[in-house]
Every structure is written in C-alpha cells, then in structure tokens.
Short mmCIF file of C-alpha atoms in Angstrom, two decimals:
data_model
loop_
_atom_site.label_atom_id
_atom_site.label_comp_id
_atom_site.label_asym_id
_atom_site.label_seq_id
_atom_site.Cartn_x
_atom_site.Cartn_y
_atom_site.Cartn_z
CA UNK A 1 -36.97 104.98 -56.89
CA UNK A 2 -40.57 104.14 -57.70
CA UNK A 3 -43.74 105.92 -56.70
CA UNK A 4 -46.67 103.65 -55.94
CA UNK A 5 -49.21 106.44 -55.47
CA UNK A 6 -50.07 107.10 -59.13
CA UNK A 7 -53.07 104.81 -59.23
CA UNK A 8 -54.28 105.38 -55.69
CA UNK A 9 -55.97 108.61 -54.70
CA UNK A 10 -57.38 108.07 -51.21
CA UNK A 11 -56.47 109.46 -47.82
CA UNK A 12 -54.96 106.15 -46.71
CA UNK A 13 -51.79 106.90 -48.66
CA UNK A 14 -48.89 107.73 -46.37
CA UNK A 15 -47.82 111.13 -47.67
CA UNK A 16 -44.57 110.94 -45.71
CA UNK A 17 -43.41 108.11 -47.98
CA UNK A 18 -45.27 108.61 -51.28
CA UNK A 19 -45.79 111.42 -53.76
CA UNK A 20 -49.50 112.16 -54.03
CA UNK A 21 -49.39 112.52 -57.80
CA UNK A 22 -53.11 112.41 -58.59
CA UNK A 23 -53.96 114.74 -55.73
CA UNK A 24 -51.33 117.26 -56.79
CA UNK A 25 -52.68 117.19 -60.34
CA UNK A 26 -56.21 117.76 -59.05
CA UNK A 27 -55.01 120.53 -56.74
CA UNK A 28 -53.32 122.47 -59.55
CA UNK A 29 -56.13 121.99 -62.07
CA UNK A 30 -58.73 123.21 -59.57
CA UNK A 31 -56.81 126.39 -58.72
CA UNK A 32 -58.56 127.97 -61.68
CA UNK A 33 -61.87 127.62 -59.83
CA UNK A 34 -61.02 130.24 -57.20
CA UNK A 35 -63.97 132.63 -56.95
CA UNK A 36 -63.83 136.41 -57.04
CA UNK A 37 -65.45 136.56 -53.61
CA UNK A 38 -62.54 134.61 -52.11
CA UNK A 39 -59.89 136.57 -50.20
CA UNK A 40 -57.15 134.39 -51.69
CA UNK A 41 -58.28 135.31 -55.21
CA UNK A 42 -57.66 139.00 -54.65
CA UNK A 43 -54.40 138.78 -52.69
CA UNK A 44 -52.89 136.77 -55.56
CA UNK A 45 -54.66 138.55 -58.42
CA UNK A 46 -51.55 140.53 -59.43
CA UNK A 47 -49.49 137.31 -59.53
CA UNK A 48 -51.74 135.42 -61.92
CA UNK A 49 -49.09 135.14 -64.66
CA UNK A 50 -46.51 133.76 -62.25
CA UNK A 51 -49.11 131.44 -60.74
CA UNK A 52 -50.04 130.15 -64.17
CA UNK A 53 -46.37 129.39 -64.86
CA UNK A 54 -45.92 127.60 -61.51
CA UNK A 55 -49.07 125.56 -62.05
CA UNK A 56 -48.37 124.61 -65.67
CA UNK A 57 -44.80 123.62 -64.92
CA UNK A 58 -45.97 121.54 -61.96
CA UNK A 59 -48.29 119.68 -64.33
CA UNK A 60 -45.41 119.26 -66.80
CA UNK A 61 -43.26 117.67 -64.09
CA UNK A 62 -46.19 115.40 -63.21
CA UNK A 63 -46.69 114.50 -66.89
CA UNK A 64 -50.17 116.02 -66.89
CA UNK A 65 -49.83 119.21 -68.95
CA UNK A 66 -52.73 118.09 -71.13
CA UNK A 67 -55.12 118.60 -68.21
CA UNK A 68 -55.28 122.34 -68.96
CA UNK A 69 -57.07 124.14 -71.81
CA UNK A 70 -54.18 125.19 -74.05
CA UNK A 71 -56.05 127.72 -76.20
CA UNK A 72 -57.69 129.48 -73.28
CA UNK A 73 -54.34 129.91 -71.52
CA UNK A 74 -52.55 131.16 -74.64
CA UNK A 75 -55.23 133.75 -75.34
CA UNK A 76 -55.19 134.95 -71.74
CA UNK A 77 -51.39 135.27 -71.71
CA UNK A 78 -51.41 137.28 -74.94
CA UNK A 79 -54.12 139.55 -73.53
CA UNK A 80 -51.66 140.60 -70.81
CA UNK A 81 -49.08 141.95 -73.28
CA UNK A 82 -48.73 145.73 -73.40
CA UNK A 83 -47.93 147.91 -76.40
CA UNK A 84 -44.26 148.16 -75.40
CA UNK A 85 -43.85 144.36 -75.51
CA UNK A 86 -43.83 143.65 -71.78
CA UNK A 87 -46.33 141.45 -69.98
CA UNK A 88 -48.30 142.20 -66.84
CA UNK A 89 -49.16 139.85 -64.01
CA UNK A 90 -52.82 140.15 -64.95
CA UNK A 91 -54.84 142.04 -67.54
CA UNK A 92 -55.38 145.19 -65.49
CA UNK A 93 -51.82 145.52 -64.17
CA UNK A 94 -48.59 147.11 -65.43
CA UNK A 95 -45.90 145.20 -67.28
CA UNK A 96 -42.87 143.81 -65.39
CA UNK A 97 -39.86 141.63 -66.16
CA UNK A 98 -41.05 138.96 -63.71
CA UNK A 99 -44.35 138.45 -65.50
CA UNK A 100 -42.72 138.86 -68.92
CA UNK A 101 -40.41 135.91 -68.30
CA UNK A 102 -43.32 133.82 -66.99
CA UNK A 103 -45.32 134.63 -70.13
CA UNK A 104 -42.48 133.49 -72.39
CA UNK A 105 -42.03 130.31 -70.33
CA UNK A 106 -45.75 129.52 -70.52
CA UNK A 107 -45.91 130.04 -74.29
CA UNK A 108 -42.85 127.82 -74.76
CA UNK A 109 -44.39 125.01 -72.74
CA UNK A 110 -47.58 125.27 -74.80
CA UNK A 111 -45.58 125.33 -78.05
CA UNK A 112 -46.94 128.78 -78.88
CA UNK A 113 -43.87 130.99 -78.90
CA UNK A 114 -44.59 131.74 -82.57
CA UNK A 115 -47.71 133.63 -81.44
CA UNK A 116 -45.43 136.21 -79.86
CA UNK A 117 -43.82 139.32 -81.37
CA UNK A 118 -40.45 138.33 -79.98
CA UNK A 119 -38.62 141.38 -81.36
CA UNK A 120 -40.97 143.64 -79.42
CA UNK A 121 -40.48 141.64 -76.22
CA UNK A 122 -36.71 141.77 -76.66
CA UNK A 123 -36.85 145.54 -77.18
CA UNK A 124 -38.76 145.91 -73.92
CA UNK A 125 -36.24 143.77 -72.02
CA UNK A 126 -33.24 145.63 -73.42
CA UNK A 127 -34.80 149.00 -72.56
CA UNK A 128 -34.56 148.14 -68.86
CA UNK A 129 -30.79 147.60 -68.71
CA UNK A 130 -28.87 150.31 -66.85
CA UNK A 131 -25.39 151.70 -67.40
CA UNK A 132 -23.91 149.59 -64.57
CA UNK A 133 -25.24 146.39 -66.15
CA UNK A 134 -28.19 145.94 -63.81
CA UNK A 135 -31.83 145.83 -64.91
CA UNK A 136 -34.87 147.67 -63.67
CA UNK A 137 -37.83 145.38 -63.05
CA UNK A 138 -40.15 147.89 -64.68
CA UNK A 139 -40.47 151.59 -65.45
CA UNK A 140 -40.45 152.50 -61.74
CA UNK A 141 -36.76 151.74 -61.37
CA UNK A 142 -36.28 149.01 -58.76
CA UNK A 143 -32.98 147.12 -59.18
CA UNK A 144 -32.63 143.48 -58.12
CA UNK A 145 -30.57 140.53 -59.33
CA UNK A 146 -33.88 138.73 -59.95
CA UNK A 147 -34.48 141.14 -62.80
CA UNK A 148 -31.05 140.49 -64.28
CA UNK A 149 -31.86 136.80 -64.39
CA UNK A 150 -35.30 137.43 -65.89
CA UNK A 151 -33.78 139.60 -68.62
CA UNK A 152 -31.05 137.23 -69.79
CA UNK A 153 -33.28 134.15 -69.43
CA UNK A 154 -36.05 135.77 -71.44
CA UNK A 155 -33.68 136.82 -74.24
CA UNK A 156 -32.01 133.42 -74.29
CA UNK A 157 -35.29 131.50 -74.46
CA UNK A 158 -36.33 133.56 -77.48
CA UNK A 159 -32.95 133.02 -79.15
CA UNK A 160 -32.08 136.70 -78.85
CA UNK A 161 -29.23 136.73 -76.37
CA UNK A 162 -26.96 137.95 -79.16
CA UNK A 163 -28.74 141.32 -78.93
CA UNK A 164 -26.55 141.83 -75.86
CA UNK A 165 -23.15 142.81 -77.27
CA UNK A 166 -19.92 141.97 -75.44
CA UNK A 167 -19.95 145.29 -73.61
CA UNK A 168 -23.45 144.71 -72.24
CA UNK A 169 -22.59 141.12 -71.28
CA UNK A 170 -19.48 142.22 -69.41
CA UNK A 171 -21.46 144.86 -67.53
CA UNK A 172 -24.01 142.22 -66.51
CA UNK A 173 -21.24 139.92 -65.30
CA UNK A 174 -19.59 142.78 -63.41
CA UNK A 175 -22.84 143.79 -61.71
CA UNK A 176 -23.51 140.22 -60.60
CA UNK A 177 -19.95 139.86 -59.37
CA UNK A 178 -20.36 142.99 -57.25
CA UNK A 179 -23.38 141.36 -55.63
CA UNK A 180 -21.17 138.50 -54.38
CA UNK A 181 -20.30 138.52 -50.69
CA UNK A 182 -17.39 137.21 -48.59
CA UNK A 183 -19.29 133.94 -48.04
CA UNK A 184 -19.58 133.44 -51.85
CA UNK A 185 -23.36 133.90 -51.72
CA UNK A 186 -25.16 136.67 -53.59
CA UNK A 187 -27.52 139.46 -52.61
CA UNK A 188 -30.16 141.45 -54.49
CA UNK A 189 -27.83 144.44 -54.97
CA UNK A 190 -24.14 145.07 -54.15
CA UNK A 191 -23.68 145.00 -50.37
CA UNK A 192 -26.96 143.19 -49.64
CA UNK A 193 -27.05 140.04 -47.50
CA UNK A 194 -26.48 136.70 -49.21
CA UNK A 195 -29.73 134.87 -49.87
CA UNK A 196 -30.35 131.50 -51.53
CA UNK A 197 -33.02 132.91 -53.83
CA UNK A 198 -30.76 135.68 -55.08
CA UNK A 199 -27.92 133.20 -55.35
CA UNK A 200 -29.95 131.11 -57.79
CA UNK A 201 -30.71 134.16 -59.93
CA UNK A 202 -27.04 135.13 -60.08
CA UNK A 203 -25.77 131.61 -60.76
CA UNK A 204 -28.49 131.11 -63.38
CA UNK A 205 -27.72 134.39 -65.12
CA UNK A 206 -23.98 133.66 -65.16
CA UNK A 207 -24.68 130.21 -66.62
CA UNK A 208 -26.76 131.72 -69.43
CA UNK A 209 -24.13 134.33 -70.35
CA UNK A 210 -21.39 131.68 -70.01
CA UNK A 211 -19.55 133.31 -67.09
CA UNK A 212 -19.61 130.56 -64.47
CA UNK A 213 -15.86 131.14 -64.20
CA UNK A 214 -16.67 134.00 -61.82
CA UNK A 215 -18.03 131.58 -59.22
CA UNK A 216 -15.94 129.95 -56.49
CA UNK A 217 -17.79 126.64 -56.76
CA UNK A 218 -16.38 125.04 -53.63
CA UNK A 219 -16.94 128.04 -51.38
CA UNK A 220 -20.42 128.70 -52.76
CA UNK A 221 -21.21 124.99 -52.59
CA UNK A 222 -20.25 124.97 -48.91
CA UNK A 223 -22.44 128.01 -48.15
CA UNK A 224 -25.38 126.39 -49.96
CA UNK A 225 -24.84 123.09 -48.12
CA UNK A 226 -25.00 124.94 -44.82
CA UNK A 227 -28.59 125.79 -45.70
CA UNK A 228 -29.63 122.20 -44.87
CA UNK A 229 -31.05 121.82 -41.37
CA UNK A 230 -31.25 118.70 -39.16
CA UNK A 231 -34.85 118.10 -40.33
CA UNK A 232 -33.58 117.74 -43.90
CA UNK A 233 -35.17 120.95 -45.16
CA UNK A 234 -33.32 123.97 -46.47
CA UNK A 235 -33.35 127.61 -45.44
CA UNK A 236 -32.47 130.73 -47.42
CA UNK A 237 -29.93 132.24 -45.05
CA UNK A 238 -28.39 131.55 -41.63
CA UNK A 239 -30.64 131.33 -38.56
CA UNK A 240 -33.84 130.93 -40.59
CA UNK A 241 -36.25 127.99 -40.56
CA UNK A 242 -36.63 125.50 -43.40
CA UNK A 243 -38.97 126.18 -46.30
CA UNK A 244 -39.87 123.95 -49.26
CA UNK A 245 -39.21 126.74 -51.78
CA UNK A 246 -35.47 126.37 -51.16
CA UNK A 247 -35.77 122.89 -52.61
CA UNK A 248 -35.56 124.89 -55.83
CA UNK A 249 -33.39 127.91 -55.01
CA UNK A 250 -30.63 125.92 -53.27
CA UNK A 251 -30.85 122.66 -55.22
CA UNK A 252 -30.86 124.38 -58.62
CA UNK A 253 -27.75 126.40 -57.79
CA UNK A 254 -26.01 123.29 -56.45
CA UNK A 255 -26.94 121.45 -59.64
CA UNK A 256 -25.47 124.15 -61.87
CA UNK A 257 -22.15 124.16 -60.00
CA UNK A 258 -22.14 120.33 -59.78
CA UNK A 259 -22.33 120.16 -55.99
CA UNK A 260 -25.79 118.63 -55.48
CA UNK A 261 -24.20 115.53 -53.96
CA UNK A 262 -22.88 117.70 -51.12
CA UNK A 263 -26.27 117.73 -49.36
CA UNK A 264 -28.30 114.81 -48.02
CA UNK A 265 -30.73 114.33 -50.90
CA UNK A 266 -32.72 111.64 -49.11
CA UNK A 267 -33.34 113.78 -46.02
CA UNK A 268 -34.50 116.64 -48.23
CA UNK A 269 -36.80 114.29 -50.16
CA UNK A 270 -38.37 113.14 -46.90
CA UNK A 271 -38.87 116.75 -45.74
CA UNK A 272 -40.70 117.67 -48.96
CA UNK A 273 -42.89 114.58 -48.68
CA UNK A 274 -43.99 115.62 -45.18
CA UNK A 275 -45.04 119.02 -46.54
CA UNK A 276 -47.66 117.46 -48.83
CA UNK A 277 -51.33 117.89 -47.94
CA UNK A 278 -52.80 114.42 -47.64
CA UNK A 279 -56.38 115.67 -48.10
CA UNK A 280 -56.35 118.37 -50.77
CA UNK A 281 -53.05 117.73 -52.52
CA UNK A 282 -50.49 120.46 -53.00
CA UNK A 283 -47.33 121.15 -51.03
CA UNK A 284 -46.89 123.69 -48.22
CA UNK A 285 -43.83 125.59 -47.05
CA UNK A 286 -43.65 123.50 -43.86
CA UNK A 287 -45.26 120.27 -42.62
CA UNK A 288 -48.86 120.85 -41.55
CA UNK A 289 -49.28 124.23 -43.23
CA UNK A 290 -51.75 125.11 -45.98
CA UNK A 291 -50.42 124.28 -49.48
CA UNK A 292 -50.10 126.79 -52.30
CA UNK A 293 -49.07 126.59 -55.96
CA UNK A 294 -45.73 128.34 -55.32
CA UNK A 295 -44.48 125.69 -52.89
CA UNK A 296 -46.11 122.89 -54.85
CA UNK A 297 -44.05 123.88 -57.88
CA UNK A 298 -40.77 124.21 -55.99
CA UNK A 299 -41.28 121.00 -54.06
CA UNK A 300 -41.87 119.06 -57.27
CA UNK A 301 -38.82 120.76 -58.79
CA UNK A 302 -36.77 119.46 -55.88
CA UNK A 303 -37.91 115.90 -56.54
CA UNK A 304 -37.14 116.29 -60.25
CA UNK A 305 -33.67 117.80 -59.76
CA UNK A 306 -32.74 115.04 -57.31
CA UNK A 307 -34.15 112.39 -59.70
CA UNK A 308 -36.68 110.99 -57.23
CA UNK A 309 -39.88 109.38 -58.44
CA UNK A 310 -41.08 109.12 -62.02
CA UNK A 311 -41.13 112.80 -62.99
CA UNK A 312 -40.13 114.86 -65.99
CA UNK A 313 -36.72 116.49 -65.81
CA UNK A 314 -36.60 120.19 -64.99
CA UNK A 315 -33.61 122.26 -66.07
CA UNK A 316 -31.91 123.99 -63.10
CA UNK A 317 -31.04 127.12 -65.06
CA UNK A 318 -34.21 127.91 -67.02
CA UNK A 319 -36.78 126.26 -64.71
CA UNK A 320 -38.33 124.60 -67.75
CA UNK A 321 -38.48 120.98 -68.81
CA UNK A 322 -35.45 119.66 -70.63
CA UNK A 323 -37.73 118.32 -73.37
CA UNK A 324 -39.16 121.80 -73.91
CA UNK A 325 -35.69 123.32 -74.16
CA UNK A 326 -34.49 120.67 -76.61
CA UNK A 327 -37.53 121.30 -78.79
CA UNK A 328 -36.38 124.91 -79.12
CA UNK A 329 -32.73 123.85 -79.49
CA UNK A 330 -31.67 125.65 -76.32
CA UNK A 331 -28.52 124.16 -74.85
CA UNK A 332 -26.00 125.13 -72.22
CA UNK A 333 -22.49 123.65 -72.44
CA UNK A 334 -22.29 122.73 -68.74
CA UNK A 335 -25.56 120.76 -68.74
CA UNK A 336 -24.89 117.25 -70.03
CA UNK A 337 -28.64 116.56 -70.21
CA UNK A 338 -29.10 119.14 -72.97
#
C-alpha cells in the first residue's frame, strides 16, 4: 500500500487515510526543544533515555535517522553510564535495566556500540538476576517480567547471551512460565493478571533464549486477538479501552507466534491513522488526544509490523530495525526476515 503524504505537509491532508510522514519527522526532531520551564519537560525528565530511544527508532522507521545529531546523542548516552556499568534515565538519576537496554539500543542504531564497555554492562545485568530466575530492575529490588526481557535482550544485543549458562537460562524460562495464567497471557510476577505489555516481554524473552516451546500459541493467539475492539484498536486486558501503544505490545507478540493474521490488520491501521495529530504531527493514545513520543513510536511500529506504507521493518522481538540487527549479525531462528 502506498503513502501519498511524503511530499505534502499541509493541514489539508486527511490524516484518517494517510500517514503524516513529514509532520511526524518534524514532531520527533523538535521534541529536543522542550524548555526547562515547561511542565512536560520535568515530568518526563527521568525518562529521557527511553524517550530518546522511542524518538530515534521512530525516525529509523520513517527513514529519517539522519535528522538527529549523532555525536551529540552518543556523548549524552555515554554520560549517563554509571561506574557499575548500568545506565540511568538521565544524567542525575540512578541506573536501571530499562534505561540500560534503551542505551544499548540507541548506540546500536547509531553504529556506536564499540564506544561501550560491554563487559561492564553485562556484569551489571547479570548482577541483577535472582535465585528464582527473575531480575531486579535496579538495586532497590523490584521484580517484573519487563526486567527479565530487558536483561536477556541487552545481553543478546551485545553478543553476550552465552554468559547465561544453562542453569540460569532454565531458571529464566521457569520464572516466565510461572507468570503464565490460565488464559495463556502473562503477568508481571507469578499470580498477577495477564496484560498485553507483560505478555510481549515474556514472549520476547522466551524467543531470545529459544524457549518458545513453552507457549501455547493458539490459546495465547486467541487471548491476544480478543484485545481488538470494534473500533479496530487494541486494549491491554479485558474491559479496557483501546490504546495505540498496544499496536506494539499485542502485534509484536502475535508476530512472534505467527498469529498476526488472526486480527483485522486493516481496522487496526485505520485506528492508528485516526490517532495522528493533523496539526503538530505525532500520534496519541486515542483519536483527538494530545500526541506524545511513546505512542508515536508504537503507532509507527504497528504500521511497520503489519507492512503498511513505505516504512523500515522493525523486529518484533528486539524492537530494533531488521537492518540494524543484520549489521550486528543478530538472528533468531523463527524470524525468516533475519
């Protein structure tokens, strides 16, 4: 399907039918101009590393990564690394697995992974694994399947997954399996409610450690398909409203288990289109709401995973471009694109 909006950047474009490519590029590039006196600047200050990853990857999908200053970004990312190898969300914050993975992803996209002491990063990641196979997010001890995904993804991207011996791998697989519920979805810890976001992290982690055999693909596929609402959008759990971010969490998991064709891709595409801001660019969580970089990224990921419009391919496991992964010789046996 073609996108005829690339060369036209005026408000006459029907955003319910076209991707506002140039406006999205402008929206992401101008995020860096947020002023310190702005409320939004401070409420997102601790998420700057994640925001940088979402923005850069959005530009990658839109084939506009060269719009950002590579050297400035690399130097800022490296300034957020702590002495133990972990990365913080911003210079003045503590290190965390979430921001550490984002830092590695950013450096990979900018072809600067060689600037990193990868052994030190790997040591930090490994130090957070617990006896039951789970991972703390940081030194304060919170456990969540998000952190398991961050740990194995980070190690894999640096080519250091072999630092996890068979015993550690089996404990990771067992912990994730204990987070699986009767509906085949996954929660943040054993016994927690199934959630599409947590389901992606568990499916992604199992894909990376080559344990997709633990998943009941048909039952999980059915639960994920039930997330699609009559308006075409997806929710994260039963009785919730639709949200563009699930265009990543649900669609990525369906892609990994080869069940993406079980939802109505066209209806989802149309829902994401309606969530675009026709004036400023960017994508919101719901039609008519204010856009943000988080939902812009996940909306564009949805388009890419469903192969709509002329966009770069995003990998559903690593949330990085397939071209980036191939450059680093990272391949997963289930993904025929790699």
